XYZ file of C-alpha atoms in Angstrom:
264
model
C 0.000 0.000 0.000
C 2.323 2.747 -1.291
C -0.208 5.564 -1.466
C -3.414 6.521 0.294
C -4.698 7.534 -3.162
C -4.891 3.942 -4.375
C -8.417 2.844 -5.220
C -10.228 1.118 -2.387
C -10.392 -2.066 -4.425
C -6.604 -2.187 -4.836
C -6.145 -1.654 -1.098
C -8.539 -4.483 -0.344
C -6.755 -6.776 -2.797
C -3.389 -5.924 -1.257
C -4.573 -6.749 2.243
C -6.089 -9.982 0.968
C -2.835 -10.958 -0.745
C -0.751 -10.209 2.367
C -3.142 -12.165 4.570
C -3.046 -15.161 2.211
C 0.737 -15.003 2.001
C 1.056 -14.914 5.800
C -1.406 -17.787 6.155
C 0.541 -19.834 3.612
C 3.731 -19.325 5.577
C 2.001 -20.333 8.803
C 0.565 -23.472 7.203
C 3.935 -24.392 5.706
C 5.672 -23.974 9.057
C 2.893 -25.908 10.817
C 3.147 -28.792 8.370
C 6.925 -28.881 8.672
C 6.833 -28.753 12.460
C 4.116 -31.258 13.216
C 5.376 -34.243 11.290
C 3.226 -37.197 12.345
C 4.450 -39.255 15.276
C 4.364 -42.345 13.047
C 7.151 -40.808 10.947
C 9.153 -40.063 14.081
C 8.779 -43.372 15.851
C 11.889 -43.791 18.001
C 12.549 -40.070 18.566
C 10.695 -39.874 21.886
C 13.014 -38.478 24.597
C 15.755 -38.129 21.994
C 16.942 -34.805 23.430
C 17.365 -36.139 26.969
C 19.191 -39.176 25.588
C 21.601 -36.963 23.650
C 22.218 -34.826 26.728
C 22.902 -37.900 28.868
C 25.284 -39.267 26.227
C 27.038 -35.887 26.047
C 27.688 -35.858 29.811
C 28.760 -39.498 29.660
C 31.337 -38.634 27.013
C 33.227 -36.534 29.558
C 33.110 -39.269 32.172
C 34.327 -41.895 29.714
C 36.597 -39.496 27.785
C 35.217 -40.655 24.443
C 32.171 -40.124 22.237
C 31.030 -43.746 22.096
C 27.591 -42.977 23.554
C 27.024 -40.116 21.130
C 28.288 -42.252 18.243
C 25.632 -44.858 19.022
C 22.905 -42.226 18.755
C 24.392 -40.965 15.479
C 24.258 -44.505 14.106
C 20.698 -44.971 15.339
C 19.501 -41.719 13.758
C 21.348 -42.455 10.519
C 19.429 -45.723 10.192
C 16.010 -44.115 10.664
C 13.796 -43.005 7.764
C 14.985 -39.522 6.832
C 12.809 -36.508 7.656
C 13.377 -33.016 8.969
C 13.487 -34.143 12.609
C 15.787 -37.154 12.285
C 18.194 -34.842 10.452
C 17.700 -32.102 13.066
C 18.684 -34.424 15.908
C 21.492 -35.963 13.884
C 23.003 -32.503 13.360
C 22.440 -31.661 17.025
C 24.223 -34.858 18.148
C 27.149 -34.183 15.836
C 27.357 -30.662 17.231
C 27.558 -32.095 20.752
C 30.468 -34.224 19.583
C 32.155 -31.072 18.251
C 31.687 -29.443 21.673
C 33.300 -32.438 23.356
C 36.362 -32.307 21.096
C 36.865 -28.550 21.524
C 36.732 -29.100 25.298
C 39.478 -31.705 24.815
C 41.565 -29.086 22.952
C 41.219 -30.993 19.690
C 40.261 -28.069 17.465
C 40.912 -29.945 14.223
C 38.495 -32.760 15.096
C 35.941 -30.307 16.458
C 36.023 -28.245 13.260
C 35.624 -31.363 11.122
C 32.582 -32.642 13.033
C 30.990 -29.185 13.289
C 31.264 -28.869 9.506
C 29.505 -32.227 9.174
C 26.704 -31.085 11.512
C 26.325 -27.839 9.601
C 26.069 -29.664 6.271
C 23.288 -31.901 7.615
C 21.064 -29.053 8.776
C 21.913 -26.882 5.757
C 20.631 -29.598 3.422
C 17.216 -29.770 5.111
C 14.894 -28.227 2.545
C 11.772 -27.557 4.644
C 13.360 -25.734 7.574
C 11.334 -24.537 10.547
C 12.340 -21.855 13.033
C 14.035 -24.588 15.062
C 16.212 -25.638 12.131
C 17.352 -22.082 11.451
C 18.159 -21.571 15.142
C 20.240 -24.761 15.250
C 21.944 -23.892 11.963
C 22.795 -20.449 13.329
C 24.200 -21.903 16.556
C 26.456 -24.375 14.748
C 27.582 -21.784 12.201
C 28.339 -19.350 15.008
C 30.449 -22.031 16.714
C 32.527 -22.539 13.565
C 33.521 -18.848 13.436
C 36.277 -19.574 15.981
C 38.044 -21.572 13.264
C 37.960 -18.653 10.819
C 40.004 -15.508 10.392
C 39.490 -12.011 9.016
C 36.902 -11.428 6.319
C 35.768 -15.058 6.411
C 34.683 -14.660 10.041
C 32.834 -11.436 9.250
C 30.939 -13.040 6.369
C 30.045 -16.019 8.558
C 28.738 -13.705 11.267
C 26.438 -12.030 8.730
C 25.149 -15.455 7.674
C 24.372 -16.284 11.298
C 22.389 -13.056 11.618
C 20.445 -13.914 8.463
C 19.597 -17.388 9.792
C 18.411 -15.919 13.075
C 16.160 -13.423 11.284
C 14.544 -16.330 9.467
C 14.141 -18.268 12.733
C 12.489 -15.305 14.429
C 10.265 -14.553 11.424
C 8.920 -18.112 11.436
C 8.430 -18.156 15.210
C 8.970 -15.063 17.324
C 8.463 -17.119 20.497
C 11.324 -19.517 19.842
C 13.585 -19.152 22.871
C 16.458 -20.928 21.050
C 16.532 -18.160 18.445
C 16.854 -15.524 21.186
C 19.489 -17.597 23.008
C 21.664 -17.833 19.892
C 21.131 -14.116 19.220
C 22.325 -13.379 22.750
C 25.238 -15.784 22.392
C 26.331 -14.205 19.119
C 26.264 -10.731 20.691
C 28.089 -11.987 23.799
C 31.001 -13.430 21.822
C 31.249 -10.570 19.324
C 34.118 -8.252 20.400
C 32.977 -4.863 21.677
C 35.024 -3.069 19.008
C 32.769 -4.747 16.449
C 29.557 -3.786 18.210
C 29.218 -6.795 20.498
C 27.735 -6.776 23.975
C 24.975 -4.280 23.240
C 21.946 -6.592 23.328
C 23.157 -9.587 25.329
C 20.914 -8.808 28.293
C 17.877 -8.081 26.110
C 18.099 -11.254 24.026
C 18.983 -13.641 26.859
C 16.291 -12.198 29.130
C 13.756 -12.822 26.363
C 15.007 -16.403 26.018
C 14.613 -16.989 29.753
C 11.084 -15.571 29.804
C 9.835 -17.745 26.933
C 8.538 -21.312 27.292
C 10.824 -24.227 26.398
C 8.110 -25.310 23.982
C 4.422 -24.455 23.680
C 3.105 -27.866 22.683
C 3.623 -31.408 23.944
C 5.199 -32.973 20.848
C 8.167 -34.935 22.326
C 10.077 -34.697 19.049
C 10.577 -30.920 19.297
C 13.616 -29.404 21.066
C 13.499 -27.776 24.483
C 17.161 -26.849 24.987
C 18.427 -23.318 25.491
C 16.963 -21.841 28.657
C 19.579 -23.171 31.072
C 22.319 -22.052 28.651
C 20.683 -18.603 28.517
C 20.848 -18.381 32.318
C 24.510 -19.415 32.247
C 25.514 -16.904 29.600
C 23.601 -14.024 31.171
C 25.243 -14.792 34.518
C 28.648 -14.663 32.853
C 27.711 -11.363 31.229
C 26.691 -9.776 34.542
C 29.844 -11.020 36.236
C 31.984 -9.739 33.375
C 30.320 -6.324 33.727
C 30.665 -6.526 37.540
C 26.897 -6.197 37.943
C 26.967 -8.472 40.956
C 23.552 -7.652 42.390
C 21.870 -8.558 39.131
C 24.019 -11.672 38.948
C 23.046 -12.790 42.464
C 19.343 -12.359 41.789
C 19.621 -14.230 38.506
C 21.656 -17.028 40.090
C 19.006 -17.536 42.745
C 16.343 -17.797 40.052
C 18.471 -20.071 37.851
C 19.527 -22.432 40.629
C 15.877 -22.831 41.630
C 14.925 -23.711 38.053
C 17.979 -25.939 37.486
C 19.161 -27.186 40.910
C 21.229 -30.009 39.396
C 23.139 -27.902 36.890
C 26.852 -28.325 37.553
C 27.702 -25.529 35.140
C 25.431 -23.051 36.948
C 26.929 -23.975 40.313
C 30.397 -23.547 38.831
C 29.584 -20.038 37.596
C 27.917 -19.259 40.931
C 31.230 -19.738 42.788
C 32.431 -16.534 41.144
C 29.823 -14.625 43.154
C 31.188 -15.718 46.528
C 32.264 -12.638 48.468
C 30.869 -10.201 45.917
């Protein structure tokens, strides 16, 4: 609607077109998200299993448990959610290897995870958020212009995630994470609190489909705590830690960050 002088009929047609276009996008996202449970037989509790295998990898000092899940997912009929969780599991393996100071292996596996999610044709908001998170992780292996281009790609993915679902806490978590790790001389640190607070306030999920991801809120608490401590905003940090430790009383990582508040 470029001009108020347009004929009433043209205005009506424009509104109708926009409404139909928006509805089509909603239907497409709905269809992509709610793949029937018959197609996803075997994915129940997949996220909790991946998390348990990830923690076990540190206790056993290998990725055997995660490898078993990768094999299991690879043998399932392919759809957008088997590929989502396959990419997510591979990303967890990349996190394990970077924690073991094996950057070469971590980069290799992260690239594999990124390729999996990039090749998913019917992406939902969740897929774009995961793609953005993995791509953001790989920036540490880049230098100069390459890193800057990758950062712009991450921002583009996050815009798509938010456009498809503006209540997706994982999109806001990755947005906050990207801003947190961007150096201040390049504009980083300006919206960390805003994005991570939004992530914390949103629901893990707003339906009971066990196939859909719920990760992100505990990580948002952790990163926002680190941000407050870095900025020496200790009162805010103490209040947030109390809230976070109530929500996640068994989180080792939260307790570890909380030790930095002792005596502050």
